[in-house]
Short mmCIF file of C-alpha atoms and ligand atoms in Angstrom, two decimals:
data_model
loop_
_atom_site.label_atom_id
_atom_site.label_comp_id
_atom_site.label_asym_id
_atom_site.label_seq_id
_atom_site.Cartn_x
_atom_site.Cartn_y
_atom_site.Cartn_z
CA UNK X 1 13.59 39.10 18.28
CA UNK X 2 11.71 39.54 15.39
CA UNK X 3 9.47 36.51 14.21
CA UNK X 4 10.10 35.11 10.52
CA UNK X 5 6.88 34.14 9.03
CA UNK X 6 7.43 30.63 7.56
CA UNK X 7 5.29 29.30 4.64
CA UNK X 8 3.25 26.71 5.61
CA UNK X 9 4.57 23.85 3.19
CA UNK X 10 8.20 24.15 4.69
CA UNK X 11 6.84 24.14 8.43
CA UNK X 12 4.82 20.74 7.17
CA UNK X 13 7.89 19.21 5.54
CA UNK X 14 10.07 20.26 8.50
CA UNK X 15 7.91 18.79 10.59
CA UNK X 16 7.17 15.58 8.55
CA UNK X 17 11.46 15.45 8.47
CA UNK X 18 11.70 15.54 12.46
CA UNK X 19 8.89 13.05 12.73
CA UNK X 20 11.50 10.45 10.75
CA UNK X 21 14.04 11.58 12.59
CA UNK X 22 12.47 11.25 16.31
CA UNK X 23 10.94 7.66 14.92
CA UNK X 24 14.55 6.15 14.36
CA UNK X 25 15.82 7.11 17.33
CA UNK X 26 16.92 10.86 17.41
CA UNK X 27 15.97 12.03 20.80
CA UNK X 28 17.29 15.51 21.45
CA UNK X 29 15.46 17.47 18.65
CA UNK X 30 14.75 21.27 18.98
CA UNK X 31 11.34 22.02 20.88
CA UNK X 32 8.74 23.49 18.45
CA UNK X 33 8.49 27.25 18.67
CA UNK X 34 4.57 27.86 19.87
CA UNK X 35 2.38 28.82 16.58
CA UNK X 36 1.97 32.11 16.11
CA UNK X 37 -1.60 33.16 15.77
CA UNK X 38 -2.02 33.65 12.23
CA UNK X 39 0.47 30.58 10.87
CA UNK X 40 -1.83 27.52 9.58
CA UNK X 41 0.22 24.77 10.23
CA UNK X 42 -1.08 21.40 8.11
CA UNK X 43 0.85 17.86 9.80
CA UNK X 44 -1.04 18.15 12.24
CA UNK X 45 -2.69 20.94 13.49
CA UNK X 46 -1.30 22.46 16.99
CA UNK X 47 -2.83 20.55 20.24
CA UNK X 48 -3.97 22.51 23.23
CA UNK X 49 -0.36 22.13 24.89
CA UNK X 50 -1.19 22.56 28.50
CA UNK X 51 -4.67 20.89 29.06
CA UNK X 52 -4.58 17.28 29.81
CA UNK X 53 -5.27 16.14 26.09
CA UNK X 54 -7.96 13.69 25.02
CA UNK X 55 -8.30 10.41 24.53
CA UNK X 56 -7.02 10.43 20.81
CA UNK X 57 -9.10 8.18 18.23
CA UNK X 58 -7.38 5.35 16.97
CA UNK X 59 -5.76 6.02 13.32
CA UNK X 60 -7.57 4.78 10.59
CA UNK X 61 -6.90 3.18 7.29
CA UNK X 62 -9.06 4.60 4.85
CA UNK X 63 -12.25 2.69 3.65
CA UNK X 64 -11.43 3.60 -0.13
CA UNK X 65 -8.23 1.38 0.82
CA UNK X 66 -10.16 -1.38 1.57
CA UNK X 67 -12.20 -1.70 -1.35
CA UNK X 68 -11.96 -4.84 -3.22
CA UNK X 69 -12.00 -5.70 -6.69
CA UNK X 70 -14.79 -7.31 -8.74
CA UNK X 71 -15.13 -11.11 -8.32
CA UNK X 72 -13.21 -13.68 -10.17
CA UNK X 73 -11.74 -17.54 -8.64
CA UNK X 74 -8.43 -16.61 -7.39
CA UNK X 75 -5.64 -18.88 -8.68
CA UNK X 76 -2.84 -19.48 -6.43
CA UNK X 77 0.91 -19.41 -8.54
CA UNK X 78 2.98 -21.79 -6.97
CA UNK X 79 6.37 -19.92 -7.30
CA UNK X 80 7.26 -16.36 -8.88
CA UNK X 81 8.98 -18.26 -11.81
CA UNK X 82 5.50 -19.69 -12.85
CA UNK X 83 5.20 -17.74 -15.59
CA UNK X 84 3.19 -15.57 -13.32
CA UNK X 85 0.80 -12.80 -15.24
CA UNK X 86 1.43 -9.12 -15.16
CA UNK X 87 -1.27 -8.18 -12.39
CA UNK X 88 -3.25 -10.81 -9.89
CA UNK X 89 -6.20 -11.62 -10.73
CA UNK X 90 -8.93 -9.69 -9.59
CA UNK X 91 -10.26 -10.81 -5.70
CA UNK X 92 -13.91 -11.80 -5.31
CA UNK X 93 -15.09 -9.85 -2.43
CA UNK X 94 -14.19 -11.63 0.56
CA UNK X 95 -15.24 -10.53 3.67
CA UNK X 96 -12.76 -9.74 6.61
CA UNK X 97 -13.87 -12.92 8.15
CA UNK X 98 -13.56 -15.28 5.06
CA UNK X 99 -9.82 -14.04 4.60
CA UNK X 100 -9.46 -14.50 8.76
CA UNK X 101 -10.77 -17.82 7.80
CA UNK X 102 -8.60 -18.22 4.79
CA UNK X 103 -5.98 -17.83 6.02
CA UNK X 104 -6.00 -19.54 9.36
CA UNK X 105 -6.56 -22.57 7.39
CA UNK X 106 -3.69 -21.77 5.32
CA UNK X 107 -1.81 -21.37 8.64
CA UNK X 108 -2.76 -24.42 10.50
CA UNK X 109 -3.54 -27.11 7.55
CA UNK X 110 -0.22 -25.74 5.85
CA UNK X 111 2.14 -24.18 7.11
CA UNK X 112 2.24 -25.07 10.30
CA UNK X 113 2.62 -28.90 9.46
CA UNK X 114 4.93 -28.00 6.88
CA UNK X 115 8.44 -30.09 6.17
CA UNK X 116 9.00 -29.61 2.90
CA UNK X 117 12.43 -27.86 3.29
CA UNK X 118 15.63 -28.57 5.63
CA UNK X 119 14.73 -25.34 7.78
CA UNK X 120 11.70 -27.22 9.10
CA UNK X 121 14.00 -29.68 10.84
CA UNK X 122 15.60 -26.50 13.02
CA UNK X 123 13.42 -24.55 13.60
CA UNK X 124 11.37 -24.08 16.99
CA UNK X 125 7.75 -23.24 15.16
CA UNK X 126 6.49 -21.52 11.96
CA UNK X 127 6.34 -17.52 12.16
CA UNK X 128 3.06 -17.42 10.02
CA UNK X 129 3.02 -13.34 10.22
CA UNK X 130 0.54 -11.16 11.62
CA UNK X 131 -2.05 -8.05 11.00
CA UNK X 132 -4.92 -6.84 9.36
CA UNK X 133 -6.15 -8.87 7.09
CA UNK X 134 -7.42 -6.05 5.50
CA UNK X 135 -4.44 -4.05 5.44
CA UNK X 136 -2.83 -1.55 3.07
CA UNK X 137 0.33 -1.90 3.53
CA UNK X 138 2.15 -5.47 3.23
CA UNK X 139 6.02 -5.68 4.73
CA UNK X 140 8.04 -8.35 3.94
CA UNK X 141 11.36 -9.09 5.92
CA UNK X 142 13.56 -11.92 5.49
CA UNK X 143 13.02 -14.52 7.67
CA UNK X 144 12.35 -15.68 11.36
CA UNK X 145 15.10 -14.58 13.76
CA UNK X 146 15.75 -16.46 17.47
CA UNK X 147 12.74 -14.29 19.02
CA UNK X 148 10.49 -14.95 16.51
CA UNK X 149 11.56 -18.69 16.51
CA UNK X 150 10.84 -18.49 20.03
CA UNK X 151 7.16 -16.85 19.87
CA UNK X 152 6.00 -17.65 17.01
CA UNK X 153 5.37 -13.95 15.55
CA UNK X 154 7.22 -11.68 12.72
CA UNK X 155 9.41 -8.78 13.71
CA UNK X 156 9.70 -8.97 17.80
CA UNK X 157 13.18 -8.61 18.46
CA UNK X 158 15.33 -5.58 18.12
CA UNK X 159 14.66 -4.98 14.45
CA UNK X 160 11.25 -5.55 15.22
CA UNK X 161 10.94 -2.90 17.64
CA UNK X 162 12.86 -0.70 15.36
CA UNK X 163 9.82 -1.75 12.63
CA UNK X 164 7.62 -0.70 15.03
CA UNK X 165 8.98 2.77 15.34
CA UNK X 166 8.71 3.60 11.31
CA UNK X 167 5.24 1.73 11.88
CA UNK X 168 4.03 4.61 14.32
CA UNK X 169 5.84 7.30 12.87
CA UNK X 170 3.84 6.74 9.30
CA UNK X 171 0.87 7.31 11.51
CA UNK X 172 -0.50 3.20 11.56
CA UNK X 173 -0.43 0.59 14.54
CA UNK X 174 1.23 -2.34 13.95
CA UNK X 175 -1.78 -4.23 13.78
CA UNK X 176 -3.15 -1.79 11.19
CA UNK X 177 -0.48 -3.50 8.66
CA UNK X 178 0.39 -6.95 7.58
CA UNK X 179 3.97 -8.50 8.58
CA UNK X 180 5.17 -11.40 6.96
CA UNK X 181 8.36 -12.87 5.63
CA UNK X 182 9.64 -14.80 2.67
CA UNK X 183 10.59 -17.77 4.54
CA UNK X 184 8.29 -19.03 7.66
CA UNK X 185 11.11 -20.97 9.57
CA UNK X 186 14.26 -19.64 11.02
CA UNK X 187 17.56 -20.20 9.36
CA UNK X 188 20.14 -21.57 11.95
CA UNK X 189 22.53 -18.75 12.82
CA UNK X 190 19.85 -16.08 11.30
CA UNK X 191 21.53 -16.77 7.76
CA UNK X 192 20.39 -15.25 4.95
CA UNK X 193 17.23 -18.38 3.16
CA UNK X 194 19.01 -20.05 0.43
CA UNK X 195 17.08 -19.67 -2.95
CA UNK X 196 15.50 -23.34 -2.33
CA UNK X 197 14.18 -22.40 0.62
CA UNK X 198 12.64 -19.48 -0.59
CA UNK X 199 11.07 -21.16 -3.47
CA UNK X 200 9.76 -23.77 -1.58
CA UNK X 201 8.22 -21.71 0.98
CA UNK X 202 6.81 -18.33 -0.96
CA UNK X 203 3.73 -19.93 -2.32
CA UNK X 204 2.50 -18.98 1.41
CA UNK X 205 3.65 -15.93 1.46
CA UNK X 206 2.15 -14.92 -2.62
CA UNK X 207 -0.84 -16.87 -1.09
CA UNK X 208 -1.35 -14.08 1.80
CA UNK X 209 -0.89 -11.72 -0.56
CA UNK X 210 -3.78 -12.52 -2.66
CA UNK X 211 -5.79 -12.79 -0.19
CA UNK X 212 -4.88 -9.20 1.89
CA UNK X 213 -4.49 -8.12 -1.47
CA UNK X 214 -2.63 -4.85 0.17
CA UNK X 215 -2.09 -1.75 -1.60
CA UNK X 216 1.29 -1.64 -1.11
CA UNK X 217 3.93 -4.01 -0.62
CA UNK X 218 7.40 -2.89 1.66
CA UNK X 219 10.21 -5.11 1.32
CA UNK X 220 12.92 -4.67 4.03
CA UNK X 221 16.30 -5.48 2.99
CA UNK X 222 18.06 -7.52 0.02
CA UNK X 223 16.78 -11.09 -0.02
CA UNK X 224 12.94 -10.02 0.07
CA UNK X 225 13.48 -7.54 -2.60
CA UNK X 226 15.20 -9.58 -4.51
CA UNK X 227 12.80 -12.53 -4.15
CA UNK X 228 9.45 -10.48 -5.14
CA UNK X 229 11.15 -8.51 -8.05
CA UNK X 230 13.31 -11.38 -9.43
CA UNK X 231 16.39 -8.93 -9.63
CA UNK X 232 20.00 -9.29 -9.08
CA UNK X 233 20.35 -5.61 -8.17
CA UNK X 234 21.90 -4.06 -4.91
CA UNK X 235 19.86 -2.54 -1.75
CA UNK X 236 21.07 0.83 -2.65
CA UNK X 237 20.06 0.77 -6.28
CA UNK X 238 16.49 -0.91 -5.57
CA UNK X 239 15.60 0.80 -2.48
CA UNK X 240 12.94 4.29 -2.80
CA UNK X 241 12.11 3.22 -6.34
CA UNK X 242 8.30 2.58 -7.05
CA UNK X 243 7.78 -1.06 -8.66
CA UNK X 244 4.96 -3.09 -9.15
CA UNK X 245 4.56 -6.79 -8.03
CA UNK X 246 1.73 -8.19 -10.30
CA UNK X 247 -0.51 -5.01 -10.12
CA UNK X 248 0.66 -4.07 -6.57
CA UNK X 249 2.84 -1.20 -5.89
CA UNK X 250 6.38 -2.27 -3.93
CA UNK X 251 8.67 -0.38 -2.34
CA UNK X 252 12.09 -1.37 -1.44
CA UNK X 253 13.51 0.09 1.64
CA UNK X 254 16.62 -1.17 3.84
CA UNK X 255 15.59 -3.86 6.63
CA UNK X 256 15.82 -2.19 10.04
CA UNK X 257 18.18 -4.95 11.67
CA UNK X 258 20.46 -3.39 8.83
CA UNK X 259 19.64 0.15 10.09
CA UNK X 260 20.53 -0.75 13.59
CA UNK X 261 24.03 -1.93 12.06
CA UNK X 262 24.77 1.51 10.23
CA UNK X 263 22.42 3.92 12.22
CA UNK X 264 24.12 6.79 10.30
CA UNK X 265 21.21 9.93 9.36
CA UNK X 266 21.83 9.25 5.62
CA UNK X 267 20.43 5.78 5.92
CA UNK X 268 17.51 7.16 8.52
CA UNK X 269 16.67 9.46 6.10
CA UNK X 270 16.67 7.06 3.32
CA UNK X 271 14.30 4.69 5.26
CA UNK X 272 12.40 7.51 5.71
CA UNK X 273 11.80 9.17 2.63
CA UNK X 274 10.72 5.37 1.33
CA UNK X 275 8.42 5.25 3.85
CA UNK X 276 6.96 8.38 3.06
CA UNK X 277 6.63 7.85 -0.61
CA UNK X 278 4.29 4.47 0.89
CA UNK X 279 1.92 7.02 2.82
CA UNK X 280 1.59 9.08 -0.07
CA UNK X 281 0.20 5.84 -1.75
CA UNK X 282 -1.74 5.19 0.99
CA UNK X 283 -3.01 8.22 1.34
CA UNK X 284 -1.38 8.97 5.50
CA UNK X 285 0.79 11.66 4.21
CA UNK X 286 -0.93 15.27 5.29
CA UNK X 287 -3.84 13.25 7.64
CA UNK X 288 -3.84 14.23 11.21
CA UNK X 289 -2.20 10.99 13.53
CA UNK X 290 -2.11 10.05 16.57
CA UNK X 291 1.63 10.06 17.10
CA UNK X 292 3.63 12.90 19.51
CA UNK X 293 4.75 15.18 17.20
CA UNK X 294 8.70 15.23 17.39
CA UNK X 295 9.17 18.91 17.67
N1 URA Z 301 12.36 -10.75 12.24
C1 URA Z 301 11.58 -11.16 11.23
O1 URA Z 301 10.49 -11.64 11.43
N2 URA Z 301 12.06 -11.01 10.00
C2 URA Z 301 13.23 -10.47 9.71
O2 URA Z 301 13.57 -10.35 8.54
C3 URA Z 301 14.03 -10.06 10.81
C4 URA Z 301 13.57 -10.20 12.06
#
């Protein structure tokens, strides 16, 4: 058969495509044809196929990511209807330990203690949330399901798993990104927060924020979207649309316990066209990862 030379861009993009599609859940994707000799293939270059690979280097977020900006006192806005200014105000230049610091005391002096809405008096413990404190990338999900209730940490039941997957397939660890929600107590029967509750509680969450101070913010599903852009708009309309969140890029993308409800491709590709508009941002898109190719 004769061979049809393919232009490098389309092999990437194909490639990029079957990542998505073996990261939420597609399983029997064609085998990649071996590169011919001559073809230059970019996401990522071939591996030696046979030989028992190496050790592969973790992924890294890139320094230029973690720069921060010049120093002024942070001021913490107690809810987003505070009349809140355009961007944040810039970060003096905490060190990875003063944020650890930071915000463990916001954790345990706070949160933890915290009764100031009816969800404390049901719930098991606080789900704080989790990651690099120096993280580019921020996601935001809805609130503490039974699991999390249970363990104390964001995203580890099925949707979390399911997190996990676009996690890896955007070329990060989970603990290379910061997880978080907009309400840090579960809501009896996993209902959606009521708009008290998340008014009452997202002065922690704008509080991590400041101090990550992330490049990008995901929010996954309705009620955080709605919550950090102050909109009455539906999923479908918000969702893959750049916005900004006081200086910070956001992108809206479905919440992956809704993907598991309506796994259907055009929603997996959806999610994952979002999430690669957020490593163009970040600047994974094109970088070599440390995740099996699909194909
Ligand atoms: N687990 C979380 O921590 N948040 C969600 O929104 C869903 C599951």
């Amino acid at each position: 058969m004769r061979a049809v030379a393919i232009n490098p861009t389309t092999r990437a993009r194909a490639r990029l495509w079957l990542r998505g599609e073996q990261a939420f859940g597609q399983e029997a994707l064609p085998l990649r044809k071996r590169e011919s000799a001559t073809e230059k293939p970019q996401i990522p270059p071939p591996s030696p196929a046979k030989t028992a690979p190496a050790p592969k280097p973790p992924a890294k977020v890139p320094v230029a990511l973690r720069q921060l900006p010049d120093p002024t006192p942070i001021e913490l806005y107690t809810t987003a209807q505070d009349s809140p200014p355009l961007a944040l105000p810039p970060l003096p230049p905490l060190s990875r330990e003063e944020k650890t610091r930071l915000l463990a005391e916001l954790e345990e002096q706070q949160v933890r203690i915290c009764t100031k809405c009816r969800l404390s008096q049901t719930r098991t413990q606080t789900v704080f949330g989790e990651g690099d404190v120096d993280a580019s990338v921020f996601f935001i999900g809805e609130g503490p399901g039974e699991t999390e209730d249970q363990t104390g940490r964001p995203f580890v039941g099925r949707a979390g798993k399911l997190l996990d997957q676009m996690i890896t397939a955007m070329g990060l660890k989970r603990e290379q990104v910061y997880i978080a929600n907009i309400v840090k107590c579960r809501p009896p029967g996993n209902r959606t927060p009521a708009p008290d509750e998340v008014e009452t509680c997202s002065p922690y969450l704008v509080r991590q924020i400041e101090l990550i101070r992330p490049k990008v913010i995901v929010t996954l599903g309705l009620p955080a979207s709605k919550y950090m852009l102050s909109s009455n708009s539906t999923m479908g309309r918000l969702r893959g649309q750049w916005r900004q969140w006081r200086g910070i890029q956001l992108m809206p993308t479905f919440h992956p316990a809704f993907l598991l409800r309506s796994y259907t491709v055009e929603n997996r590709q959806a999610v994952w066209s979002d999430l690669q508009k957020v490593m163009d941002a970040v600047g994974l898109k094109g970088k070599k990862r440390d995740v099996e190719e699909p194909v």
